[in-house]
Amino acid sequence: PLKNKFYFFQKYESGLTLSKLIQKNKIKTNKAKNISKILVDKLITIMQEDLKNCVNEKPSELFRKLLMIEFQNLVKRPHLYFISSNSNLKIGNKYYNKLENSLNKIFSKKNFIDLDKQDKFLVDMGHFNFHGENILISDFKTLDKFKLIDPDTRWKILDPMFSMARYFYTYSHDTAEKKNYYIKSNIFDLNSNNQNFYFNTKVLWSNKVDKVYKKMFDINLMKKKMNRFEKLRFSLSYLLCLLRGINANYEEKITFFKNKNNLLQNNGIFFSLLAIKYAHQISYEE
């Protein structure tokens, strides 16, 4: 029914989205984790229904293709030249490998190749978009009866785990969409020799909202439920979210704070830093 359709019509559903409830301080900090646990359990059940639509495709080949399509697009972006530069890359207090090197390391790992030996899990139809703006909640007393809207129909074949990755991607997505961050960096410093690029990101949500976001979208809520290969599938799906986020949210405009060339805002750069850090992490995981 979704073939060749970029969208479809759906009847109106009432309720605030999960993202709006967080931003409007409708979720208390001490209840955030339990609320998320209930939602995650229900979403996992929904995700598993997609496994009825499994197809014959090698997961290693599909993940490599999808990740490299996004990578090859982002390295063409003018403001993201630092990703393919030979300069050292420091984010926060830590140095990170080049994104390309991390991807190559991931693709050569034994457990990545061994994904092809697992029971089939790639599907040709699913929701793929459990983002916080797509979860409608009308009553916290019947939380498990939330409404789920707006499936992403652009994917031909994908791991249904991508749906769950999109849920945990909500914090980063909302932060970028609402421009609630700035980045301190020397990449636009004309006096720098660019031997070392540094980046420090500061999130601008209020403390209360930020704490709720972090509790709601703590990846460990998902990972502790999974075996070794499910964790890898989730990690690859989450990395795909971030890489796609770079290209989908890329902006030509750079916003500078206080007329300083080292305080900036740009969604492409914001997601790039997250992707570099996450790819580096996956490449070293067992």
Coordinates of C-alpha atoms in Angstrom, one line a residue:
P1 CA 0.0 0.0 0.0
L2 CA 2.9 2.4 0.5
K3 CA 4.6 1.7 -2.9
N4 CA 5.8 4.8 -4.7
K5 CA 4.2 7.1 -2.0
F6 CA 6.3 9.6 -0.2
Y7 CA 3.5 10.2 2.3
F8 CA -0.1 9.1 3.0
F9 CA -3.1 10.6 4.7
Q10 CA -4.0 9.6 8.2
K11 CA -6.9 10.6 10.4
Y12 CA -6.3 13.3 13.0
E13 CA -5.1 12.0 16.4
S14 CA -5.2 14.2 19.5
G15 CA -2.5 14.6 22.1
L16 CA 0.9 16.2 22.5
T17 CA 4.0 14.7 21.0
L18 CA 6.6 13.2 23.3
S19 CA 9.1 15.9 22.3
K20 CA 6.6 18.6 23.1
L21 CA 5.7 17.1 26.5
I22 CA 9.4 17.2 27.4
Q23 CA 10.0 20.7 26.1
K24 CA 6.9 22.0 28.0
N25 CA 8.1 20.4 31.3
K26 CA 5.2 18.0 31.4
I27 CA 7.4 15.1 32.3
K28 CA 9.0 15.1 35.7
T29 CA 12.7 14.2 36.0
N30 CA 12.1 11.4 38.5
K31 CA 9.5 9.7 36.2
A32 CA 11.3 10.1 32.9
K33 CA 13.2 6.8 33.0
N34 CA 10.1 4.7 33.8
I35 CA 8.1 6.5 31.2
S36 CA 10.8 5.7 28.6
K37 CA 11.0 2.1 29.7
I38 CA 7.3 1.6 29.1
L39 CA 7.5 3.3 25.7
V40 CA 10.6 1.3 24.7
D41 CA 9.0 -2.0 25.6
K42 CA 6.0 -1.2 23.5
L43 CA 8.0 0.1 20.6
I44 CA 10.2 -3.0 20.6
T45 CA 7.0 -5.1 20.3
I46 CA 5.8 -3.0 17.3
M47 CA 9.3 -3.2 15.7
Q48 CA 9.3 -7.0 16.0
E49 CA 6.1 -7.2 14.0
D50 CA 8.1 -5.9 11.0
L51 CA 10.0 -9.2 11.0
K52 CA 7.1 -10.7 9.1
N53 CA 8.4 -8.9 6.1
C54 CA 12.0 -10.3 6.0
V55 CA 13.9 -10.3 2.7
N56 CA 17.0 -12.1 1.4
E57 CA 19.7 -9.5 1.5
K58 CA 23.2 -9.6 3.1
P59 CA 23.2 -7.2 6.1
S60 CA 26.9 -6.4 5.8
E61 CA 26.4 -5.3 2.2
L62 CA 23.3 -3.3 2.9
F63 CA 24.7 -1.5 6.0
R64 CA 28.0 -0.8 4.1
K65 CA 26.1 0.6 1.1
L66 CA 23.7 2.8 3.2
L67 CA 26.4 4.2 5.4
M68 CA 28.8 4.9 2.5
I69 CA 26.1 6.7 0.5
E70 CA 25.6 9.1 3.4
F71 CA 29.4 9.5 3.9
Q72 CA 30.1 10.2 0.2
N73 CA 27.4 12.9 0.2
L74 CA 28.6 14.6 3.4
V75 CA 32.3 14.9 2.3
K76 CA 31.1 17.0 -0.6
R77 CA 29.7 19.6 1.8
P78 CA 31.8 22.8 1.9
H79 CA 31.5 23.4 5.7
L80 CA 32.4 19.8 6.5
Y81 CA 35.9 19.8 5.0
F82 CA 37.4 19.0 8.4
I83 CA 35.9 15.5 8.2
S84 CA 38.3 14.4 5.5
S85 CA 41.2 16.7 6.5
N86 CA 44.4 15.2 7.8
S87 CA 44.4 17.6 10.7
N88 CA 44.0 16.2 14.2
L89 CA 40.4 16.2 15.4
K90 CA 39.7 17.1 19.1
I91 CA 36.1 17.0 20.3
G92 CA 35.7 17.9 23.9
N93 CA 38.8 16.6 25.7
K94 CA 39.5 13.7 23.4
Y95 CA 41.1 13.1 20.0
Y96 CA 39.0 11.0 17.5
N97 CA 39.9 9.0 14.4
K98 CA 38.8 10.3 11.0
L99 CA 35.3 9.2 10.2
E100 CA 36.4 7.3 7.1
N101 CA 38.9 5.4 9.2
S102 CA 36.3 4.5 11.8
L103 CA 33.9 3.3 9.1
N104 CA 36.6 1.1 7.5
K105 CA 37.5 -0.4 10.8
I106 CA 33.8 -1.2 11.5
F107 CA 33.4 -2.9 8.1
S108 CA 36.4 -5.1 8.7
K109 CA 35.3 -6.3 12.1
K110 CA 34.4 -10.0 12.4
N111 CA 31.1 -9.4 14.1
F112 CA 30.1 -7.0 11.3
I113 CA 30.8 -9.7 8.7
D114 CA 29.1 -12.3 10.9
L115 CA 25.8 -10.4 10.7
D116 CA 25.3 -12.3 7.4
K117 CA 25.2 -15.6 9.4
Q118 CA 22.3 -14.5 11.7
D119 CA 18.7 -15.3 11.1
K120 CA 17.1 -13.0 8.5
F121 CA 16.2 -9.6 9.9
L122 CA 16.2 -7.1 7.0
V123 CA 12.7 -6.1 5.9
D124 CA 11.1 -4.3 3.0
M125 CA 8.4 -2.6 5.0
G126 CA 8.3 -1.0 8.5
H127 CA 7.7 2.2 10.3
F128 CA 11.4 3.2 10.7
N129 CA 10.6 6.4 12.4
F130 CA 9.8 6.1 16.2
H131 CA 10.9 9.7 16.7
G132 CA 9.7 11.7 19.7
E133 CA 7.6 14.0 17.4
N134 CA 5.8 10.9 16.0
I135 CA 4.6 9.6 19.4
L136 CA 1.4 11.1 20.5
I137 CA 0.4 10.8 24.2
S138 CA -3.0 12.0 25.5
D139 CA -2.9 10.4 29.0
F140 CA 0.1 9.3 31.1
K141 CA -2.3 6.9 33.0
T142 CA -2.7 4.9 29.8
L143 CA 0.8 5.5 28.5
D144 CA 1.0 2.2 26.6
K145 CA -1.9 3.3 24.4
F146 CA 0.1 6.1 22.7
K147 CA -0.4 6.8 19.0
L148 CA 2.4 6.3 16.5
I149 CA 2.3 8.5 13.3
D150 CA 4.4 9.4 10.3
P151 CA 6.2 6.2 9.1
D152 CA 9.3 6.9 6.9
T153 CA 8.4 5.2 3.6
R154 CA 11.5 6.2 1.7
W155 CA 13.5 3.1 2.7
K156 CA 13.3 0.1 0.3
I157 CA 15.1 -2.4 2.6
L158 CA 16.3 -1.7 6.1
D159 CA 16.9 -3.2 9.6
P160 CA 13.7 -2.6 11.7
M161 CA 16.2 -1.7 14.5
F162 CA 16.4 1.6 12.7
S163 CA 13.0 2.4 14.1
M164 CA 14.4 2.1 17.7
A165 CA 17.5 4.1 16.7
R166 CA 15.3 6.9 15.6
Y167 CA 13.6 6.9 19.1
F168 CA 17.0 7.4 20.8
Y169 CA 18.1 9.9 18.2
T170 CA 15.3 12.2 19.3
Y171 CA 17.4 14.2 21.8
S172 CA 20.0 15.1 19.2
H173 CA 17.4 15.8 16.5
D174 CA 15.3 18.1 18.8
T175 CA 18.5 19.9 20.0
A176 CA 19.4 20.7 16.4
E177 CA 15.9 21.5 15.2
K178 CA 15.3 24.0 18.1
K179 CA 18.9 25.4 17.7
N180 CA 19.5 24.8 21.4
Y181 CA 23.3 24.5 21.1
Y182 CA 26.4 26.3 20.1
I183 CA 29.8 25.0 19.1
K184 CA 33.2 26.5 20.1
S185 CA 35.8 25.8 17.4
N186 CA 38.8 27.1 15.5
I187 CA 37.7 25.8 12.0
F188 CA 36.9 29.3 10.8
D189 CA 39.9 31.0 12.5
L190 CA 41.9 32.5 9.6
N191 CA 45.0 32.8 11.9
S192 CA 45.1 29.1 12.7
N193 CA 47.4 26.8 10.9
N194 CA 44.7 24.1 11.1
Q195 CA 47.1 21.4 12.3
N196 CA 44.6 20.7 15.0
F197 CA 40.8 21.3 14.9
Y198 CA 39.0 21.5 18.2
F199 CA 35.2 21.5 18.9
N200 CA 33.3 21.9 22.1
T201 CA 29.5 21.7 22.0
K202 CA 27.3 23.4 24.6
V203 CA 23.6 22.4 24.8
L204 CA 21.3 25.2 25.7
W205 CA 18.2 23.4 27.0
S206 CA 17.2 24.4 30.5
N207 CA 18.7 22.0 33.1
K208 CA 15.4 20.4 33.8
V209 CA 14.5 19.7 30.2
D210 CA 18.0 18.5 29.4
K211 CA 17.9 16.0 32.3
V212 CA 14.6 14.6 31.1
Y213 CA 15.9 14.3 27.6
K214 CA 19.0 12.4 28.8
K215 CA 17.0 10.1 31.0
M216 CA 14.4 9.4 28.3
F217 CA 16.9 8.7 25.5
D218 CA 19.6 6.9 27.4
I219 CA 20.8 4.2 24.9
N220 CA 21.5 1.8 27.7
L221 CA 17.7 1.5 28.2
M222 CA 17.8 -0.4 24.8
K223 CA 21.2 -2.0 24.9
K224 CA 20.8 -3.9 28.1
K225 CA 17.9 -5.8 26.4
M226 CA 19.9 -7.0 23.5
N227 CA 22.4 -9.7 22.6
R228 CA 25.8 -9.0 21.0
F229 CA 24.5 -8.9 17.4
E230 CA 21.4 -6.9 18.3
K231 CA 23.7 -4.3 19.9
L232 CA 25.7 -4.1 16.7
R233 CA 22.6 -3.8 14.6
F234 CA 21.4 -1.0 16.9
S235 CA 24.7 0.8 16.8
L236 CA 24.9 0.6 13.0
S237 CA 21.3 1.9 12.7
Y238 CA 22.0 4.8 15.1
L239 CA 25.1 5.7 13.2
L240 CA 23.1 5.7 10.0
C241 CA 20.6 8.1 11.8
L242 CA 23.4 10.5 12.5
L243 CA 25.0 10.4 9.1
R244 CA 21.6 10.8 7.5
G245 CA 21.0 13.7 9.9
I246 CA 24.1 15.5 8.6
N247 CA 22.8 15.4 5.0
A248 CA 19.2 16.0 5.8
N249 CA 19.9 19.0 8.1
Y250 CA 22.9 20.5 6.3
E251 CA 22.8 24.3 6.1
E252 CA 24.9 26.6 3.9
K253 CA 24.5 29.3 6.6
I254 CA 26.8 29.5 9.5
T255 CA 25.5 31.5 12.5
F256 CA 28.1 33.1 14.6
F257 CA 27.5 34.2 18.2
K258 CA 28.6 37.6 19.5
N259 CA 30.4 38.3 16.2
K260 CA 33.0 35.8 17.2
N261 CA 34.3 33.4 14.5
N262 CA 34.9 30.7 17.1
L263 CA 31.3 30.5 18.4
L264 CA 29.0 29.0 15.8
Q265 CA 25.9 27.2 15.0
N266 CA 25.4 24.8 12.1
N267 CA 23.3 21.6 12.1
G268 CA 25.6 19.8 9.6
I269 CA 28.6 20.4 11.8
F270 CA 26.6 19.5 14.9
F271 CA 25.6 16.1 13.6
S272 CA 29.0 15.5 12.1
L273 CA 30.6 15.7 15.5
L274 CA 28.1 13.2 17.0
A275 CA 28.7 10.8 14.0
I276 CA 32.5 11.0 14.4
K277 CA 32.4 10.3 18.1
Y278 CA 29.9 7.4 17.7
A279 CA 31.7 5.8 14.7
H280 CA 34.9 5.9 16.7
Q281 CA 33.2 4.2 19.7
I282 CA 31.7 1.4 17.6
S283 CA 35.0 0.8 15.8
Y284 CA 36.6 -0.1 19.2
E285 CA 33.7 -2.1 20.7
E286 CA 34.0 -5.9 20.9

